[in-house]
Amino acid sequence: MADSDGIERLIRANLAGFTGYSASTSPDTLAGRVDMPLENIIKINANENPYGCSPKVLRALIDSPHFHIYPDDGQQEIRKLLSGYAGVDAARIVASHGSNTLIDLIVRLFVGTGDEVINCVPTFDIYRFSTEICGGTLVNINREKDFAVDVGKVKSAVSGRTKLIFLASPNNPTGNVIPPQDIAEIIGTGVPVVVDEAYYEFSGESVMTLTERYNNLMVLRSFSKWAGLAGLRVGYGVFPPRIADYLLAIKIPHNVSVAAEIAVRESLADLDYLQGRVKDIVTERERLYGELKKLSWLKPYPSQANFIFCEVLKGSAVELYMKLQRKGILVRYFDNPLLKNSIRISVGKPEHTDALITALHGLAD
Ligand SMILES: Cc1ncc(COP(=O)(O)O)c(C=O)c1O
């Protein structure tokens, strides 16, 4: 039998030394490291919805007698429901276990060894993650100082090997949207373009209506953020019909659970409630932004999502992250060549903002 080194030699060469996705800290990992019960931790590090999901989802899950039955692999009901919400034909829709897995599926459909993927960095790391796993080559286009996408640079990066262009709008972790006319210009290259609208409900800006017009546009959405279903994992995408067919054909069977189907149905039946919570979060985002601006040593960036990106102008972002963690407040920090000394704070409930701001003032003293 091969020893572990022997096995490692058999791994695909392009994955040698692969850097995985670095997920946010989970409160469970902090047992014994913070001076408080874990349930009191303020988790504002993963852009989750602090209000949770619709109460209708919880009730329907308790009442469901169907968890021993596989879900419909063809996603008939869920695609129909999503069609009503997104305002597009169900034949264009594919649902998945979170929009992350749709990103992965799209890359698997288009990208093989040596193919190029244009990525507007800094941005959501899963575009890199999936491209590298498939053996694709990333063509990184640096964003401007204010994190705007330079359309000219993207267009001139297109080559005969370009298979995909990823555009997150709003972008994670910077929170800014890409103007629709810029997206349309990039679609004009004819290259398949993925517009990731995971935070659409907080920005209200979308290019969904362009999906009927362009056969190289794909729009991704998530139920993790606005609908509070991050733990149940539901996302969907809108595609040219032929591409939707291919994605349905290559996906793992039953990629949306019965629980997730129920959660989508009940969320869409409780839109007023969920949209009210989205409004609360947007109001709180603006208050948080105003409070962060008062701190001379932080530079918050305006956001159209449910989080705020901040440069740490004095002191170290890692230390700030650690100090907040000791106080039971989890934020995300970055310190790499594209995102130097910075943090991202998800918008919580008003009491979370109050606790964070008090802690930040305390740290400055
Ligand atoms: C820009 C962006 N796209 C997609 C996702 C993935 O969302 P999910 O897989 O939970 O639907 C995230 C999650 O943070 C994100 O920030």
Short mmCIF file of C-alpha atoms and ligand atoms in Angstrom, two decimals:
data_model
loop_
_atom_site.label_atom_id
_atom_site.label_comp_id
_atom_site.label_asym_id
_atom_site.label_seq_id
_atom_site.Cartn_x
_atom_site.Cartn_y
_atom_site.Cartn_z
CA MET A 1 0.00 0.00 0.00
CA ALA A 2 1.32 3.49 -0.81
CA ASP A 3 2.47 5.62 2.13
CA SER A 4 1.02 9.12 2.41
CA ASP A 5 3.89 10.58 0.33
CA GLY A 6 3.14 8.02 -2.33
CA ILE A 7 -0.50 9.03 -2.37
CA GLU A 8 0.40 12.72 -2.47
CA ARG A 9 2.45 12.18 -5.63
CA LEU A 10 -0.76 11.06 -7.35
CA ILE A 11 -2.63 14.32 -6.63
CA ARG A 12 -3.25 16.47 -9.75
CA ALA A 13 -0.11 18.52 -10.30
CA ASN A 14 -1.96 21.86 -10.44
CA LEU A 15 -3.21 21.30 -6.89
CA ALA A 16 0.22 20.85 -5.30
CA GLY A 17 0.45 23.48 -2.57
CA PHE A 18 -3.09 24.73 -3.31
CA THR A 19 -4.31 27.47 -0.94
CA GLY A 20 -7.88 26.78 0.18
CA TYR A 21 -10.58 29.32 0.89
CA SER A 22 -10.11 30.95 4.26
CA ALA A 23 -13.56 30.93 5.89
CA SER A 24 -14.57 33.24 8.73
CA THR A 25 -14.01 32.24 12.36
CA SER A 26 -16.87 30.24 13.85
CA PRO A 27 -17.81 30.98 17.50
CA ASP A 28 -17.56 27.22 18.24
CA THR A 29 -13.79 27.43 17.81
CA LEU A 30 -13.49 30.06 20.55
CA ALA A 31 -14.48 27.88 23.52
CA GLY A 32 -12.10 28.71 26.38
CA ARG A 33 -10.56 31.66 24.52
CA VAL A 34 -13.14 34.33 25.31
CA ASP A 35 -14.47 35.38 28.72
CA MET A 36 -18.13 34.84 27.94
CA PRO A 37 -20.66 32.20 26.96
CA LEU A 38 -20.33 31.47 23.24
CA GLU A 39 -23.99 32.40 22.64
CA ASN A 40 -23.17 36.00 23.66
CA ILE A 41 -20.56 36.40 20.94
CA ILE A 42 -21.40 39.10 18.42
CA LYS A 43 -20.71 37.49 15.07
CA ILE A 44 -20.31 40.21 12.48
CA ASN A 45 -17.66 38.52 10.34
CA ALA A 46 -19.52 36.57 7.62
CA ASN A 47 -22.24 38.90 6.32
CA GLU A 48 -24.98 36.75 7.80
CA ASN A 49 -28.43 38.10 8.56
CA PRO A 50 -28.60 38.97 12.29
CA TYR A 51 -32.40 38.53 12.29
CA GLY A 52 -32.28 34.95 11.04
CA CYS A 53 -34.76 33.49 8.61
CA SER A 54 -38.51 34.01 8.31
CA PRO A 55 -40.48 32.41 11.18
CA LYS A 56 -42.59 30.74 8.48
CA VAL A 57 -39.50 28.78 7.42
CA LEU A 58 -38.97 27.48 10.96
CA ARG A 59 -42.61 26.42 11.32
CA ALA A 60 -42.70 24.68 7.93
CA LEU A 61 -39.47 22.81 8.63
CA ILE A 62 -40.85 21.47 11.91
CA ASP A 63 -44.06 20.37 10.17
CA SER A 64 -42.47 18.72 7.12
CA PRO A 65 -42.97 14.95 6.81
CA HIS A 66 -40.66 14.71 3.76
CA PHE A 67 -37.07 14.56 4.98
CA HIS A 68 -36.68 10.85 4.21
CA ILE A 69 -37.46 11.45 0.50
CA TYR A 70 -34.90 12.73 -2.05
CA PRO A 71 -35.67 16.18 -3.45
CA ASP A 72 -36.71 16.59 -7.10
CA ASP A 73 -33.44 16.48 -9.03
CA GLY A 74 -34.97 18.57 -11.83
CA GLN A 75 -35.77 21.36 -9.33
CA GLN A 76 -39.21 21.91 -10.95
CA GLU A 77 -40.95 23.60 -8.03
CA ILE A 78 -38.04 25.65 -6.79
CA ARG A 79 -37.21 26.91 -10.29
CA LYS A 80 -40.86 27.95 -10.76
CA LEU A 81 -40.87 29.81 -7.45
CA LEU A 82 -37.58 31.52 -8.22
CA SER A 83 -38.88 32.43 -11.67
CA GLY A 84 -41.66 34.44 -10.03
CA TYR A 85 -39.23 36.19 -7.68
CA ALA A 86 -36.49 36.95 -10.21
CA GLY A 87 -38.90 37.76 -13.03
CA VAL A 88 -37.34 35.40 -15.57
CA ASP A 89 -38.37 32.19 -17.29
CA ALA A 90 -37.87 29.06 -15.12
CA ALA A 91 -35.97 27.42 -18.01
CA ARG A 92 -33.15 29.90 -17.35
CA ILE A 93 -32.81 29.10 -13.65
CA VAL A 94 -30.57 26.65 -11.82
CA ALA A 95 -30.63 26.38 -8.02
CA SER A 96 -27.87 25.03 -5.84
CA HIS A 97 -26.52 24.35 -2.38
CA GLY A 98 -25.46 27.99 -1.93
CA SER A 99 -24.30 30.21 -4.76
CA ASN A 100 -20.70 29.15 -4.01
CA THR A 101 -21.40 25.78 -5.57
CA LEU A 102 -22.90 27.45 -8.66
CA ILE A 103 -19.70 29.45 -9.09
CA ASP A 104 -17.83 26.16 -8.94
CA LEU A 105 -20.23 24.52 -11.40
CA ILE A 106 -19.89 27.37 -13.91
CA VAL A 107 -16.11 27.19 -13.73
CA ARG A 108 -16.26 23.41 -14.19
CA LEU A 109 -18.44 23.92 -17.27
CA PHE A 110 -16.23 26.49 -18.97
CA VAL A 111 -12.67 26.24 -17.67
CA GLY A 112 -10.01 23.63 -18.33
CA THR A 113 -6.23 23.61 -18.14
CA GLY A 114 -4.75 26.75 -19.64
CA ASP A 115 -8.04 28.61 -20.02
CA GLU A 116 -8.10 32.15 -18.66
CA VAL A 117 -10.52 33.69 -16.16
CA ILE A 118 -10.59 37.46 -15.64
CA ASN A 119 -10.96 38.40 -11.99
CA CYS A 120 -11.31 41.98 -10.73
CA VAL A 121 -9.35 41.95 -7.48
CA PRO A 122 -9.70 42.41 -4.56
CA THR A 123 -12.90 40.39 -4.68
CA PHE A 124 -14.63 37.25 -3.43
CA ASP A 125 -11.99 34.52 -3.22
CA ILE A 126 -14.12 31.64 -4.53
CA TYR A 127 -13.56 32.80 -8.14
CA ARG A 128 -9.83 32.15 -7.65
CA PHE A 129 -10.47 28.98 -5.66
CA SER A 130 -12.59 27.26 -8.33
CA THR A 131 -10.48 28.49 -11.25
CA GLU A 132 -7.30 27.10 -9.71
CA ILE A 133 -8.94 23.77 -8.90
CA CYS A 134 -9.99 23.40 -12.54
CA GLY A 135 -6.47 24.22 -13.75
CA GLY A 136 -7.47 27.60 -15.20
CA THR A 137 -5.21 30.65 -15.25
CA LEU A 138 -6.35 33.73 -13.36
CA VAL A 139 -5.91 37.05 -15.08
CA ASN A 140 -6.14 39.47 -12.18
CA ILE A 141 -7.17 43.04 -12.96
CA ASN A 142 -6.53 45.36 -10.05
CA ARG A 143 -9.44 47.58 -9.09
CA GLU A 144 -9.00 51.36 -8.80
CA LYS A 145 -8.22 53.10 -5.49
CA ASP A 146 -11.94 53.36 -4.72
CA PHE A 147 -12.35 49.70 -5.81
CA ALA A 148 -14.15 50.62 -9.05
CA VAL A 149 -13.61 48.22 -11.96
CA ASP A 150 -11.55 49.68 -14.80
CA VAL A 151 -13.61 48.59 -17.81
CA GLY A 152 -10.83 49.46 -20.28
CA LYS A 153 -8.36 47.22 -18.45
CA VAL A 154 -10.86 44.35 -18.33
CA LYS A 155 -11.55 44.65 -22.06
CA SER A 156 -7.91 44.72 -22.98
CA ALA A 157 -7.21 41.65 -20.83
CA VAL A 158 -9.57 39.55 -22.99
CA SER A 159 -7.65 37.04 -25.10
CA GLY A 160 -8.50 34.06 -27.29
CA ARG A 161 -8.20 31.92 -24.13
CA THR A 162 -10.60 33.92 -21.93
CA LYS A 163 -13.47 31.70 -20.84
CA LEU A 164 -15.09 33.74 -18.06
CA ILE A 165 -15.15 37.19 -16.51
CA PHE A 166 -16.29 37.46 -12.88
CA LEU A 167 -17.91 40.66 -11.62
CA ALA A 168 -19.24 40.86 -8.05
CA SER A 169 -21.76 43.66 -7.62
CA PRO A 170 -21.89 44.65 -4.79
CA ASN A 171 -18.33 43.47 -4.40
CA ASN A 172 -17.17 41.51 -1.37
CA PRO A 173 -15.32 42.75 0.70
CA THR A 174 -15.45 46.35 -0.56
CA GLY A 175 -19.25 46.85 -0.81
CA ASN A 176 -19.36 48.91 -4.03
CA VAL A 177 -21.54 48.18 -7.06
CA ILE A 178 -20.45 48.24 -10.69
CA PRO A 179 -22.51 50.71 -12.76
CA PRO A 180 -24.84 48.80 -15.14
CA GLN A 181 -23.40 50.61 -18.18
CA ASP A 182 -19.91 49.31 -17.26
CA ILE A 183 -21.27 45.77 -16.94
CA ALA A 184 -23.01 46.13 -20.32
CA GLU A 185 -19.74 47.27 -21.91
CA ILE A 186 -17.94 44.22 -20.51
CA ILE A 187 -20.75 41.94 -21.73
CA GLY A 188 -20.14 43.51 -25.14
CA THR A 189 -16.80 41.64 -25.32
CA GLY A 190 -18.85 38.51 -26.06
CA VAL A 191 -16.99 36.56 -23.34
CA PRO A 192 -19.20 34.71 -20.80
CA VAL A 193 -19.72 37.16 -17.92
CA VAL A 194 -20.82 36.12 -14.42
CA VAL A 195 -22.38 38.94 -12.40
CA ASP A 196 -22.52 37.84 -8.78
CA GLU A 197 -25.42 39.63 -7.05
CA ALA A 198 -25.24 37.80 -3.71
CA TYR A 199 -26.00 41.13 -1.97
CA TYR A 200 -28.54 42.45 -4.50
CA GLU A 201 -31.39 42.88 -2.02
CA PHE A 202 -29.30 45.40 -0.03
CA SER A 203 -28.26 47.44 -3.07
CA GLY A 204 -31.44 47.25 -5.16
CA GLU A 205 -29.22 47.36 -8.27
CA SER A 206 -29.32 44.48 -10.71
CA VAL A 207 -28.60 43.57 -14.31
CA MET A 208 -31.15 40.74 -14.22
CA THR A 209 -33.25 42.37 -16.97
CA LEU A 210 -30.25 42.10 -19.33
CA THR A 211 -30.27 38.29 -19.13
CA GLU A 212 -32.97 38.07 -21.84
CA ARG A 213 -30.93 40.27 -24.16
CA TYR A 214 -27.43 38.78 -23.89
CA ASN A 215 -26.56 35.13 -24.38
CA ASN A 216 -23.23 35.52 -22.57
CA LEU A 217 -24.61 36.90 -19.28
CA MET A 218 -25.11 34.84 -16.10
CA VAL A 219 -26.46 36.39 -12.89
CA LEU A 220 -26.02 34.71 -9.50
CA ARG A 221 -28.05 35.33 -6.36
CA SER A 222 -28.06 33.90 -2.83
CA PHE A 223 -30.62 33.29 -0.08
CA SER A 224 -27.85 33.38 2.54
CA LYS A 225 -27.85 37.10 3.17
CA TRP A 226 -31.24 38.79 2.69
CA ALA A 227 -33.32 35.70 3.55
CA GLY A 228 -31.15 34.56 6.48
CA LEU A 229 -30.57 31.05 5.09
CA ALA A 230 -26.75 30.87 5.12
CA GLY A 231 -26.86 27.69 7.22
CA LEU A 232 -29.37 25.95 4.95
CA ARG A 233 -27.41 26.77 1.77
CA VAL A 234 -29.52 28.02 -1.13
CA GLY A 235 -28.43 30.01 -4.15
CA TYR A 236 -29.54 30.27 -7.75
CA GLY A 237 -28.42 31.61 -11.05
CA VAL A 238 -30.06 32.88 -14.22
CA PHE A 239 -28.46 31.67 -17.44
CA PRO A 240 -28.95 31.44 -21.17
CA PRO A 241 -31.30 28.39 -21.48
CA ARG A 242 -28.68 26.13 -23.15
CA ILE A 243 -26.18 26.90 -20.38
CA ALA A 244 -28.83 26.20 -17.72
CA ASP A 245 -29.36 22.79 -19.35
CA TYR A 246 -25.65 22.02 -19.26
CA LEU A 247 -25.36 23.10 -15.63
CA LEU A 248 -28.33 20.91 -14.67
CA ALA A 249 -26.68 18.03 -16.50
CA ILE A 250 -23.28 18.31 -14.77
CA LYS A 251 -24.44 19.18 -11.26
CA ILE A 252 -24.28 16.60 -8.50
CA PRO A 253 -27.76 14.98 -8.17
CA HIS A 254 -30.15 16.42 -5.57
CA ASN A 255 -28.01 19.50 -4.98
CA VAL A 256 -30.84 21.37 -3.22
CA SER A 257 -32.12 19.66 -0.07
CA VAL A 258 -35.79 19.18 0.79
CA ALA A 259 -35.23 21.55 3.73
CA ALA A 260 -33.81 24.19 1.39
CA GLU A 261 -36.78 23.81 -0.99
CA ILE A 262 -39.16 24.38 1.90
CA ALA A 263 -37.11 27.35 3.07
CA VAL A 264 -37.26 29.00 -0.36
CA ARG A 265 -41.02 28.45 -0.65
CA GLU A 266 -41.73 29.90 2.79
CA SER A 267 -39.28 32.80 2.39
CA LEU A 268 -40.95 33.84 -0.84
CA ALA A 269 -44.33 33.58 0.93
CA ASP A 270 -43.04 35.99 3.59
CA LEU A 271 -41.45 38.66 1.43
CA ASP A 272 -42.89 41.61 3.36
CA TYR A 273 -41.29 40.37 6.56
CA LEU A 274 -37.89 39.67 4.95
CA GLN A 275 -37.86 42.91 2.99
CA GLY A 276 -38.63 44.76 6.24
CA ARG A 277 -35.53 43.20 7.80
CA VAL A 278 -33.45 44.13 4.75
CA LYS A 279 -34.64 47.73 5.23
CA ASP A 280 -33.63 47.59 8.91
CA ILE A 281 -30.18 46.34 7.93
CA VAL A 282 -29.75 49.08 5.32
CA THR A 283 -30.75 51.72 7.90
CA GLU A 284 -28.32 50.22 10.40
CA ARG A 285 -25.56 50.12 7.77
CA GLU A 286 -25.83 53.88 7.36
CA ARG A 287 -25.77 54.45 11.12
CA LEU A 288 -22.75 52.14 11.50
CA TYR A 289 -20.97 53.96 8.66
CA GLY A 290 -21.58 57.32 10.37
CA GLU A 291 -20.26 56.01 13.69
CA LEU A 292 -17.16 54.44 12.10
CA LYS A 293 -16.40 57.70 10.31
CA LYS A 294 -16.10 59.44 13.67
CA LEU A 295 -13.02 57.34 14.49
CA SER A 296 -9.95 59.12 13.14
CA TRP A 297 -7.95 55.88 12.88
CA LEU A 298 -10.45 54.00 10.67
CA LYS A 299 -11.43 54.75 7.07
CA PRO A 300 -14.81 53.15 6.29
CA TYR A 301 -15.85 52.85 2.63
CA PRO A 302 -19.46 53.51 1.56
CA SER A 303 -21.28 50.21 1.04
CA GLN A 304 -24.33 48.99 -0.83
CA ALA A 305 -24.20 45.57 0.81
CA ASN A 306 -24.70 44.36 4.41
CA PHE A 307 -21.11 45.00 5.50
CA ILE A 308 -18.61 47.84 5.65
CA PHE A 309 -14.98 47.65 4.60
CA CYS A 310 -12.54 49.78 6.63
CA GLU A 311 -8.87 50.58 6.29
CA VAL A 312 -7.09 50.67 9.64
CA LEU A 313 -5.06 53.89 9.45
CA LYS A 314 -3.30 53.58 12.81
CA GLY A 315 -2.23 50.31 14.43
CA SER A 316 -2.60 46.81 13.10
CA ALA A 317 -5.79 45.25 11.72
CA VAL A 318 -4.80 41.81 13.06
CA GLU A 319 -4.34 43.23 16.55
CA LEU A 320 -7.64 45.05 16.30
CA TYR A 321 -9.30 41.81 15.22
CA MET A 322 -7.74 39.96 18.19
CA LYS A 323 -8.68 42.67 20.69
CA LEU A 324 -12.28 42.69 19.48
CA GLN A 325 -12.35 38.90 19.57
CA ARG A 326 -11.30 38.95 23.23
CA LYS A 327 -14.28 41.21 23.84
CA GLY A 328 -16.51 38.69 22.09
CA ILE A 329 -16.89 40.60 18.81
CA LEU A 330 -15.92 38.77 15.63
CA VAL A 331 -15.02 40.80 12.54
CA ARG A 332 -12.99 39.82 9.47
CA TYR A 333 -9.48 41.17 8.89
CA PHE A 334 -7.31 41.31 5.79
CA ASP A 335 -3.62 41.91 5.41
CA ASN A 336 -2.38 41.06 1.94
CA PRO A 337 -0.89 43.08 -0.92
CA LEU A 338 -4.34 44.03 -2.28
CA LEU A 339 -6.09 44.55 1.04
CA LYS A 340 -3.54 45.98 3.41
CA ASN A 341 -4.31 46.35 7.10
CA SER A 342 -8.08 46.37 6.86
CA ILE A 343 -11.22 44.89 8.39
CA ARG A 344 -14.73 44.09 7.19
CA ILE A 345 -17.64 44.50 9.57
CA SER A 346 -21.02 42.89 8.83
CA VAL A 347 -24.05 44.96 9.74
CA GLY A 348 -25.73 43.54 12.83
CA LYS A 349 -28.67 44.62 14.96
CA PRO A 350 -28.56 48.11 16.54
CA GLU A 351 -27.29 46.62 19.82
CA HIS A 352 -24.41 44.97 17.94
CA THR A 353 -23.44 48.34 16.46
CA ASP A 354 -23.60 49.90 19.94
CA ALA A 355 -21.37 47.19 21.46
CA LEU A 356 -18.87 47.42 18.59
CA ILE A 357 -18.65 51.21 18.69
CA THR A 358 -18.21 51.22 22.48
CA ALA A 359 -15.45 48.60 22.11
CA LEU A 360 -13.72 50.59 19.34
CA HIS A 361 -13.78 53.79 21.41
CA GLY A 362 -12.38 51.81 24.35
CA LEU A 363 -9.53 50.48 22.23
CA ALA A 364 -8.55 53.93 21.02
CA ASP A 365 -8.03 55.20 24.60
C1 LIG B 1 -19.88 37.89 -3.49
C2 LIG B 1 -20.35 36.59 -2.92
N1 LIG B 1 -20.84 35.66 -3.76
C3 LIG B 1 -21.28 34.48 -3.32
C4 LIG B 1 -21.24 34.18 -1.97
C5 LIG B 1 -21.67 32.80 -1.55
O1 LIG B 1 -22.88 32.79 -0.93
P1 LIG B 1 -23.64 31.42 -0.63
O2 LIG B 1 -22.79 30.29 -1.11
O3 LIG B 1 -23.83 31.41 0.83
O4 LIG B 1 -24.93 31.51 -1.41
C6 LIG B 1 -20.74 35.09 -1.06
C7 LIG B 1 -20.68 34.76 0.37
O5 LIG B 1 -20.14 35.40 1.20
C8 LIG B 1 -20.28 36.34 -1.54
O6 LIG B 1 -19.77 37.25 -0.72
#
